[in-house]
XYZ file of C-alpha atoms in Angstrom:
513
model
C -3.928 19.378 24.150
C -4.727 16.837 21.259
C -1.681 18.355 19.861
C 0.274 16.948 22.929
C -0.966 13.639 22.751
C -0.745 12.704 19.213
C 2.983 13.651 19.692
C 3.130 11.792 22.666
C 1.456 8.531 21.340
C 5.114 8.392 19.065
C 7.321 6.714 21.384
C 4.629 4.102 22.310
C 4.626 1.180 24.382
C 2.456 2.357 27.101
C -0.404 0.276 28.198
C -3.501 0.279 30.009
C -6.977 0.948 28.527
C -5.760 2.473 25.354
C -3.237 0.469 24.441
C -1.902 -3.338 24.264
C 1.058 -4.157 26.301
C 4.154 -6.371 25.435
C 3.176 -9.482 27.645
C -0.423 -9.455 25.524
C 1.504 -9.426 21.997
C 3.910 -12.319 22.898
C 1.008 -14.367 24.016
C -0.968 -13.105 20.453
C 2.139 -13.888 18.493
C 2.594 -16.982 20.353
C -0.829 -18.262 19.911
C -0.890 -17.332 16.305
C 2.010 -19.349 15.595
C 0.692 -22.679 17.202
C -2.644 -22.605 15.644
C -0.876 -22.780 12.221
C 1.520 -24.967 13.097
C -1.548 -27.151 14.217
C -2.907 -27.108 10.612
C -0.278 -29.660 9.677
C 2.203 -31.324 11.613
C 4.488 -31.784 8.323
C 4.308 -28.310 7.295
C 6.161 -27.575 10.916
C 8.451 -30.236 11.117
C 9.490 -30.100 7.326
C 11.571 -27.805 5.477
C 9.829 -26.089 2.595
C 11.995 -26.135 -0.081
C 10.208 -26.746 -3.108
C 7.102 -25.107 -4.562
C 4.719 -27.320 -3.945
C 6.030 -27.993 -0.194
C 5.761 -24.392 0.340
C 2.481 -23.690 -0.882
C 0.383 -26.299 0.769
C 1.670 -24.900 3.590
C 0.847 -21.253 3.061
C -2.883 -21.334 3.683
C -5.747 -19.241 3.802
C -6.002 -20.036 7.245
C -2.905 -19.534 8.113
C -2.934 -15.585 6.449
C -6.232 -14.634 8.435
C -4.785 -15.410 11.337
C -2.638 -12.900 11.034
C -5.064 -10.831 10.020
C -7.035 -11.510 12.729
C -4.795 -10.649 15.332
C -3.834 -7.447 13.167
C -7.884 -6.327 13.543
C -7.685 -7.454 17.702
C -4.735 -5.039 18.281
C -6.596 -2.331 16.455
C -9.984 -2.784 18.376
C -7.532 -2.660 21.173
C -6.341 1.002 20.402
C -8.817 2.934 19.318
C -9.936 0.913 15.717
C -7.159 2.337 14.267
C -3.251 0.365 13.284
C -1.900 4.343 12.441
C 2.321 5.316 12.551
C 3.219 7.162 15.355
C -0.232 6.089 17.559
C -0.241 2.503 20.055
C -1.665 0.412 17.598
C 1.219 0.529 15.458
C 3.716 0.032 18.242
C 1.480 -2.982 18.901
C 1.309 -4.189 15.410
C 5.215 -3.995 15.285
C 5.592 -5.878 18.082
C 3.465 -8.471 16.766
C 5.243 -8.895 13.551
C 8.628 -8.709 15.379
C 7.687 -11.663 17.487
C 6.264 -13.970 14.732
C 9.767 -13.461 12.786
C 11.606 -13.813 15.770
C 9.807 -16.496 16.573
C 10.657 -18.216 12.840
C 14.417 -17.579 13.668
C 14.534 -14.195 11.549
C 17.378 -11.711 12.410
C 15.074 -9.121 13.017
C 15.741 -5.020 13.595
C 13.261 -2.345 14.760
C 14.676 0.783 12.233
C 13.175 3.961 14.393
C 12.812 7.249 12.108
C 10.341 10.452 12.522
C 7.624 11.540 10.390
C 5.522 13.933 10.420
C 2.187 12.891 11.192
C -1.350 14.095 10.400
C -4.220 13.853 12.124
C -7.786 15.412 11.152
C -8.834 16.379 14.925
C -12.667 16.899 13.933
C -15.329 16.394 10.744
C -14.123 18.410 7.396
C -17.134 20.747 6.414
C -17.464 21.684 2.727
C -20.943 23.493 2.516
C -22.713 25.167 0.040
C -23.514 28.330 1.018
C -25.116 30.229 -2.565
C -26.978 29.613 -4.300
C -29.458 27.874 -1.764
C -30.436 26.359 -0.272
C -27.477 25.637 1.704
C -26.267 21.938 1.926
C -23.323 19.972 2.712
C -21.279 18.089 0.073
C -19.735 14.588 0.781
C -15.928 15.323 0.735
C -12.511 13.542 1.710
C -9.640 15.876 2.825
C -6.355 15.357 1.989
C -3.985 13.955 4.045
C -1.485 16.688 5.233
C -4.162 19.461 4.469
C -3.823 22.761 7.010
C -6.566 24.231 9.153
C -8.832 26.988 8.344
C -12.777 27.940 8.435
C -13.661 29.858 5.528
C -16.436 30.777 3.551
C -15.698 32.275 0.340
C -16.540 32.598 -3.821
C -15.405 29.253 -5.756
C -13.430 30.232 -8.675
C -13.351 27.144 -11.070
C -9.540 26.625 -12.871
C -10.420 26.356 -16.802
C -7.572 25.118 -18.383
C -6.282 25.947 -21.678
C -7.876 23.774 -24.466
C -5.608 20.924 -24.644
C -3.577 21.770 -21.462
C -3.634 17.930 -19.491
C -2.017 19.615 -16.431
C -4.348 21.760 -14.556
C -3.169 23.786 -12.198
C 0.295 22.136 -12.352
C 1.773 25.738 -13.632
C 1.200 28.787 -11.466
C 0.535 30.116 -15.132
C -2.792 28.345 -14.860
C -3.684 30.741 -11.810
C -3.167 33.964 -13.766
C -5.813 36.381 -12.895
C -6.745 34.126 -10.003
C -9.558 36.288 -7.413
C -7.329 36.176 -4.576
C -9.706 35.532 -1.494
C -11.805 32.713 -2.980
C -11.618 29.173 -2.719
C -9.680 27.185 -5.884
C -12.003 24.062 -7.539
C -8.970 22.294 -9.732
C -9.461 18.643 -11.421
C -7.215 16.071 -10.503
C -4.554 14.710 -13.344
C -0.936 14.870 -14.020
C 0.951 16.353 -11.048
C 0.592 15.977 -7.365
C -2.363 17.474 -5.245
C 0.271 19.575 -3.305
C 1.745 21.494 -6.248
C -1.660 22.588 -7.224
C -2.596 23.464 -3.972
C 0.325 25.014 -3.481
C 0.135 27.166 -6.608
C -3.207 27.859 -5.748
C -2.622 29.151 -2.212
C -0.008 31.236 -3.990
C -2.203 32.719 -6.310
C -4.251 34.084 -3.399
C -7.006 30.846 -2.579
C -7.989 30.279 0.870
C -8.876 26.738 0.481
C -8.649 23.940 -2.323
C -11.226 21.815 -3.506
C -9.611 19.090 -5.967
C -12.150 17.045 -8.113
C -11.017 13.830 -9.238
C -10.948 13.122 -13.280
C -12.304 9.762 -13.357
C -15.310 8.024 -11.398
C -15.104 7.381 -8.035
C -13.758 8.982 -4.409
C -10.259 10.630 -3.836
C -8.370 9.205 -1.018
C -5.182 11.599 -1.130
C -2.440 13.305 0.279
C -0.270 16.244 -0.198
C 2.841 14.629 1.364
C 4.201 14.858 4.946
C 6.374 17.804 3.365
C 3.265 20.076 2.749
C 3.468 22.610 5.367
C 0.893 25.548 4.111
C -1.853 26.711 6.451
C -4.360 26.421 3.985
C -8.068 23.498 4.016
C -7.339 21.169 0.967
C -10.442 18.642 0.580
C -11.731 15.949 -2.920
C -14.747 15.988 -4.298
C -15.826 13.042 -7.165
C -15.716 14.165 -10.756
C -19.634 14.369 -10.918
C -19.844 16.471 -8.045
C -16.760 18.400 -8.416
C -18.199 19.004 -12.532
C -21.302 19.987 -10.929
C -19.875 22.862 -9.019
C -17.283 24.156 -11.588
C -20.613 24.479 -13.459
C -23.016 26.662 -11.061
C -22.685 30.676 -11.176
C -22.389 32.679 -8.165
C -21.513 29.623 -5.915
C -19.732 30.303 -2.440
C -18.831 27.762 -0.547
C -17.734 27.229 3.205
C -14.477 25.053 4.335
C -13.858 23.971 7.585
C -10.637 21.731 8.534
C -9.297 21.122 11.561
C -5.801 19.383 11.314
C -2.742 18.288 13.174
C 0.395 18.394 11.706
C 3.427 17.331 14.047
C 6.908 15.204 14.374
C 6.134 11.404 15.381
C 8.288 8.361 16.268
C 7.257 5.357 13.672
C 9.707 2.067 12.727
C 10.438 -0.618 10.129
C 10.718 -3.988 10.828
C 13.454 -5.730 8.551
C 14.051 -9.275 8.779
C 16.638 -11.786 7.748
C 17.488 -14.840 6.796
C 20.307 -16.512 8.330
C 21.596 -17.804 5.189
C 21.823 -16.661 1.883
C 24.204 -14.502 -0.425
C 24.496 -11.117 1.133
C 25.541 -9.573 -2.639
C 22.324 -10.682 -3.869
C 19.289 -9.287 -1.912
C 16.010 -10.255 -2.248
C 13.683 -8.225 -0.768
C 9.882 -8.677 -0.260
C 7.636 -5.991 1.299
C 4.564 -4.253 2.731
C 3.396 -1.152 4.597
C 2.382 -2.152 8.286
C 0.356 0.836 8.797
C -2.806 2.460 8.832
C -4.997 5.626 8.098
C -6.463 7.418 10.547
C -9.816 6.007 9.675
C -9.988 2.723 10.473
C -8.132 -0.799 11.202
C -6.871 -1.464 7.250
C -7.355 -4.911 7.402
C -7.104 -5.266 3.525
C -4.791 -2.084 3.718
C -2.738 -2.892 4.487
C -3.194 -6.378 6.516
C -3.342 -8.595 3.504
C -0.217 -7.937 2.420
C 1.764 -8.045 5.722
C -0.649 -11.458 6.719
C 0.519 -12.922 3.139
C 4.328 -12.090 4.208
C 4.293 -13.206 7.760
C 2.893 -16.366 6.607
C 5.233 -17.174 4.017
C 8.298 -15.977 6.162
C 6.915 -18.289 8.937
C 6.434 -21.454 6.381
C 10.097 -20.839 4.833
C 11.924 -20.314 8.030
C 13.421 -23.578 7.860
C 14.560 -22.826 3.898
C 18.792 -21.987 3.483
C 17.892 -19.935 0.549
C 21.209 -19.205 -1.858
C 20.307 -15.653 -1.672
C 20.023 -13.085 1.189
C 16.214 -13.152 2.048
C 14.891 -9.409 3.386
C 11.118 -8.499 4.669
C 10.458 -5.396 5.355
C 7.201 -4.253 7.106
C 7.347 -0.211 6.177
C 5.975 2.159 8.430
C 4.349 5.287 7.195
C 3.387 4.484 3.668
C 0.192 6.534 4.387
C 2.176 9.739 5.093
C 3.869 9.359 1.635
C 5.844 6.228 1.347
C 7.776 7.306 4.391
C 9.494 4.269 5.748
C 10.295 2.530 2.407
C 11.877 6.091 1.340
C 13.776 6.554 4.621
C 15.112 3.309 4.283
C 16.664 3.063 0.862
C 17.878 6.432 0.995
C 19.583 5.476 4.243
C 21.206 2.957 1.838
C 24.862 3.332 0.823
C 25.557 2.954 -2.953
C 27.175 -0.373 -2.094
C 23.715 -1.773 -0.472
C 21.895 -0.461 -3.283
C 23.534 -2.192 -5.608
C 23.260 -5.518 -3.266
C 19.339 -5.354 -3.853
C 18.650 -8.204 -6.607
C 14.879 -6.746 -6.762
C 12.216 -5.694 -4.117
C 8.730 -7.299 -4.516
C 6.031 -5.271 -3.061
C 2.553 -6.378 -1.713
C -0.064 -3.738 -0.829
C -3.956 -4.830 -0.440
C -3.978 -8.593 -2.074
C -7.482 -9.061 -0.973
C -9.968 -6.549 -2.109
C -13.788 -7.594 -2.137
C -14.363 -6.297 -5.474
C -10.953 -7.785 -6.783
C -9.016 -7.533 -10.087
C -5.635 -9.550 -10.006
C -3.357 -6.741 -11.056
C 0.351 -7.139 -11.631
C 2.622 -4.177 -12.098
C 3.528 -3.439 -15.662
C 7.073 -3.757 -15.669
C 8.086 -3.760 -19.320
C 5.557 -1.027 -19.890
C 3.697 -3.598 -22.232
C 0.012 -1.869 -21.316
C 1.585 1.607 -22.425
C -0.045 3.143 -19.744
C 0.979 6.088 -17.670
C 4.741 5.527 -16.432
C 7.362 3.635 -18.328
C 9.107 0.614 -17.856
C 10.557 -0.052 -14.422
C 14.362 -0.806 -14.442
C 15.868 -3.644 -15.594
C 15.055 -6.778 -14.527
C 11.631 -5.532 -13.843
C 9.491 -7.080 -16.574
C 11.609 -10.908 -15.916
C 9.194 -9.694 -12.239
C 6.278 -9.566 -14.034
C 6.946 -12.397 -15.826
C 7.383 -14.839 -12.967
C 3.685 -13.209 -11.414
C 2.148 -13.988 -14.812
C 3.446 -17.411 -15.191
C 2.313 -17.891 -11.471
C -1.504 -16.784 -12.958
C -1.388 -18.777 -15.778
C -0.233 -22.233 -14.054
C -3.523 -21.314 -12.011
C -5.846 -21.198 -15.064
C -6.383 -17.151 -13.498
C -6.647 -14.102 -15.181
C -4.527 -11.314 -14.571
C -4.445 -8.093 -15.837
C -1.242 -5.046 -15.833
C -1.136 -2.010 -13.837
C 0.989 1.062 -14.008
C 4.177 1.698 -11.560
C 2.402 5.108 -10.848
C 4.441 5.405 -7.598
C 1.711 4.883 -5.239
C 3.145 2.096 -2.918
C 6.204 1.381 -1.531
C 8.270 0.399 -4.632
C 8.480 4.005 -5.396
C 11.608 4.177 -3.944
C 13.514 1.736 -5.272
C 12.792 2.147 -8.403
C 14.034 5.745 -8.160
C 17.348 3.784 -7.278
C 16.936 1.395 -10.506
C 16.172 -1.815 -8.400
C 13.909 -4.184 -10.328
C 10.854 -4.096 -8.931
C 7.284 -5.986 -8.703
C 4.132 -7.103 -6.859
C 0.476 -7.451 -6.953
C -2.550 -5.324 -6.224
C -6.619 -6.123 -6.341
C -7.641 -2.792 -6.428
C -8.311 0.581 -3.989
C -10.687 3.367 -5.152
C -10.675 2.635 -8.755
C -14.022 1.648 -10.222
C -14.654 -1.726 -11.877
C -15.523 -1.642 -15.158
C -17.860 -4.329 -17.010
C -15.032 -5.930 -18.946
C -13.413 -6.577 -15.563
C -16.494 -7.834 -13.877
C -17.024 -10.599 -17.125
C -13.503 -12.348 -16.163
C -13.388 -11.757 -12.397
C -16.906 -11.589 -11.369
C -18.117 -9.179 -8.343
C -19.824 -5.575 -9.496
C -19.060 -3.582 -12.263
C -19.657 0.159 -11.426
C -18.692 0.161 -8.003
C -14.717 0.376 -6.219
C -12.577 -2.163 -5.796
C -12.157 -1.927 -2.209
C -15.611 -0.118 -1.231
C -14.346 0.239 2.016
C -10.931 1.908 1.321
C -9.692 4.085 3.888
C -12.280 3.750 5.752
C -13.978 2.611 9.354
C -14.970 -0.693 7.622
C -11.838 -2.206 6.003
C -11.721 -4.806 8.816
C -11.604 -8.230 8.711
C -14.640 -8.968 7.026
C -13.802 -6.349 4.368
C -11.725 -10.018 2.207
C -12.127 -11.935 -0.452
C -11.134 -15.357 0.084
C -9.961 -16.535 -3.360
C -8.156 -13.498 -4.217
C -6.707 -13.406 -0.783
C -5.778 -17.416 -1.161
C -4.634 -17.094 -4.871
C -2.486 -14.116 -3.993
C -1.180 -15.749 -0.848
C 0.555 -18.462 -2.445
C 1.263 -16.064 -5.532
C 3.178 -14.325 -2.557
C 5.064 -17.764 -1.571
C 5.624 -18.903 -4.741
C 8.017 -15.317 -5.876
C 9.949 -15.554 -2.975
C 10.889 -18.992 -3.079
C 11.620 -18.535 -6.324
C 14.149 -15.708 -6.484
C 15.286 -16.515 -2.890
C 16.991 -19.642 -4.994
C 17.074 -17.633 -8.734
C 17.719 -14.226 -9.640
C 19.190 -14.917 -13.058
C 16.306 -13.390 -15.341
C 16.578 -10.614 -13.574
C 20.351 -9.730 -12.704
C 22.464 -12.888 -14.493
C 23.488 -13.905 -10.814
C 23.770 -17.763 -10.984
C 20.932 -19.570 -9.337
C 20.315 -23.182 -8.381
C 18.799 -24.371 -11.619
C 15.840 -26.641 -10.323
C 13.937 -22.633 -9.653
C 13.995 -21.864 -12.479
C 10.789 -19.975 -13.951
C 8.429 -21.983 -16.089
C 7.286 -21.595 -19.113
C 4.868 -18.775 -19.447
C 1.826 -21.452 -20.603
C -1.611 -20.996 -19.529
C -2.948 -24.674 -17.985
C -6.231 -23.398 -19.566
C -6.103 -19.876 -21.434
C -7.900 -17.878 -19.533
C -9.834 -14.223 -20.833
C -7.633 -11.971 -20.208
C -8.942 -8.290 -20.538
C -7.726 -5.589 -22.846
């Protein structure tokens, strides 16, 4: 039965108790839209064509509005904004009407996913030695179902071998019948699960290789009825290192097809050869209303869409509000692969935007031109000219800013498969912040970024204010910008008064190694 009505929450659009109907959005929207147009009389009438027009406009205010009304339409369905459940359908049909509203040509894209839902509490217990207790663990997204008790056989990887349990070599003489404990690091969780459920395991405990919670998946393609759960590093360490342990797994999933949508946007005018496209993921996890996950990001976007909707830009101007991104990038993939080569190649760059507003915040720009040597390369070309504008941005502000890999994890993912130059910001999920990091940005060094990622409590107290206002106008200030002036990127001629400044600090600030 919960089987039947996760699948049937997909089409959406019912109302009632549950749910928030059409006639409530429009009047959300609606409202939304005049209390920012109150803040300034000018900033409605005008047209926003210049920086500093623009981003008086684009206010604080004005983003946690939209924020706001994101968090009503999830207390309205259940706490949660998820693809494929009413909340999304009712966030969609917020963000549709606020573009609409701006004078956007706007399209609903429709696509299935499959979805995942964890029906009841994941139980990872030990069981031996005693006494028997339970162990704080996050399952991963797309895990199977199963209840079983079993010996833990720890993976020890070859001395020097960075990729455990990446090789079904690592699972030679594997017990089959116990339960697989394999770090985190190099590949995906679902080839190591896999491998191990191949090897003979009947469930998968992952341990992460650095401080702090996972919050994975194994991809809407994993399809293997086996429990996959995280541990931390200490506790997962703790484990590998305890003779005779047996432990018990209990998951109890929901894997099935779902209805979920896009929301693309356009502007009116603008050179359709030279795209500029700026983006976030609209949805949710299961857990809770992702107000900083991803609501900062689509706020930042609404707002700046609804401040330049008066702006002719010289280039084609594209939002895109991805749905999915929480069952592996799903809507952002869809789309661009739904792309012909021709519309590829129209794409100037895609700037991405996924939680801008993290409590514990670091203002981190991807590392396009691979300068931090960290993890993945470069991104294609055009993407460090990106960079460059987000940096410049930072250092007009007096703000330090610090680089962070293109590790795939957001929505870019895809586009950069396709060589499109890509960008954006990020203040931080999971990761812990270190003490370095806590002298330049202040807040707590030891504890997560976002302490309440993926979780019940990212709601709309779960902000920071100046990162949310710095990045908001960060935000504003790209796409204005390369709306008018792609030419560091591509060489396409751009009006010349947007032109990037010089990349000179108003006051140096520390920046971080």
């Amino acid at each position: 039965m919960a089987a039947m009505l996760v699948v049937a929450c997909g089409g959406g659009g019912e109302t009632g108790s549950g749910g928030t109907d059409d006639t409530a959005i429009a009047k959300l929207a609606t409202t939304e839209a005049s209390s920012a147009a109150g803040d300034s009389a000018s900033c409605f009438n005008r047209v926003n064509n210049t920086f500093s027009k623009l981003l008086e406009c684009v206010t604080l205010d004005g983003v946690r509005r939209h924020q706001q009304a994101l968090q009503t339409i999830a207390d309205a369905n259940n706490g949660i904004r998820t693809s494929g459940t009413p909340g999304y359908d009712a966030s969609v049909a917020y963000a549709v009407q606020v573009l609409r509203d701006a004078g956007y040509l706007v399209t609903v894209m429709d696509f299935q996913f499959q979805t995942f839902i964890a029906l009841s509490a994941t139980v990872l217990e030990q069981v031996a030695p005693g006494p028997t207790a339970p162990l704080v663990n996050n399952i991963m997204s797309y895990s199977g179902s199963g209840d079983v008790t079993a010996p833990v056989t720890a993976l020890t990887p070859a001395p020097g071998d960075g990729t455990p349990g990446c090789e079904a070599a690592d699972f030679a003489g594997f017990p089959a019948g116990n339960i697989a404990l394999i770090s985190r690091g190099s590949c995906t969780f679902a080839l190591k699960a896999a491998n191990a459920h191949a090897a003979g395991a009947v469930g998968v405990v992952i341990y992460n290789n650095i401080a702090g919670d996972i919050n994975g998946t194994l991809g809407e393609a994993f399809a293997l009825d086996i429990g996959v759960t995280s541990v931390t590093q200490a506790l997962g360490q703790e484990l590998a290192a305890t003779p005779g342990l047996v432990l018990r797994l209990k998951t109890d999933t929901f894997r099935g097809q779902a209805t979920t949508s896009n929301v693309i946007a356009e502007s009116r005018a603008g050179d359709p050869g030279n795209v500029v496209m700026v983006g976030a993921h609209l949805d949710t996890v299961n857990e809770g209303p992702g107000i900083n996950d991803n609501g900062s990001g689509v706020a930042a976007i609404l707002e700046t869409a609804v401040q330049m909707a008066k702006v002719k830009p010289r280039n084609k101007l594209r939002f895109a509000l991805w749905g999915a991104e929480e069952s592996g990038l799903v809507g952002s993939t869809n789309y661009v692969e739904g792309l012909s080569q021709t519309e590829k190649d129209s794409i100037a760059l895609y700037l991405n935007f996924d939680m801008i507003g993290s409590p514990n915040h670091v203002f981190f720009v991807y590392d396009g031109d691979d300068s931090d040597a960290t993890g993945e390369g470069p991104g294609p070309g055009g993407s460090d000219q990106i960079e460059k504008a987000f940096e410049s941005f930072y250092m007009q502000r007096g703000v330090p800013f610090k680089g962070t890999d293109f590790d795939g994890r957001s929505d870019y993912r895809a586009f950069i498969q396709n060589l499109i130059p890509a960008g954006g910001l990020f203040t931080g999920a999971e990761g812990i912040k270190t003490a370095a990091e806590a002298a330049s940005w202040g807040g707590t060094a030891g504890q997560a970024y976002d302490p309440c990622y993926h979780q019940a409590c990212d709601t709309f107290s779960n902000n920071n204010d100046t990162a949310l206002d710095v990045n908001a106008d960060a935000v504003a200030y790209t796409t204005l910008l390369f709306s008018m002036n792609t030419s560091t990127v591509n060489d396409q001629r751009g009006k010349g008064n947007f032109r990037m400044p010089a990349l000179r600090p108003i006051q140096p600030p520390p920046v971080p190694n």
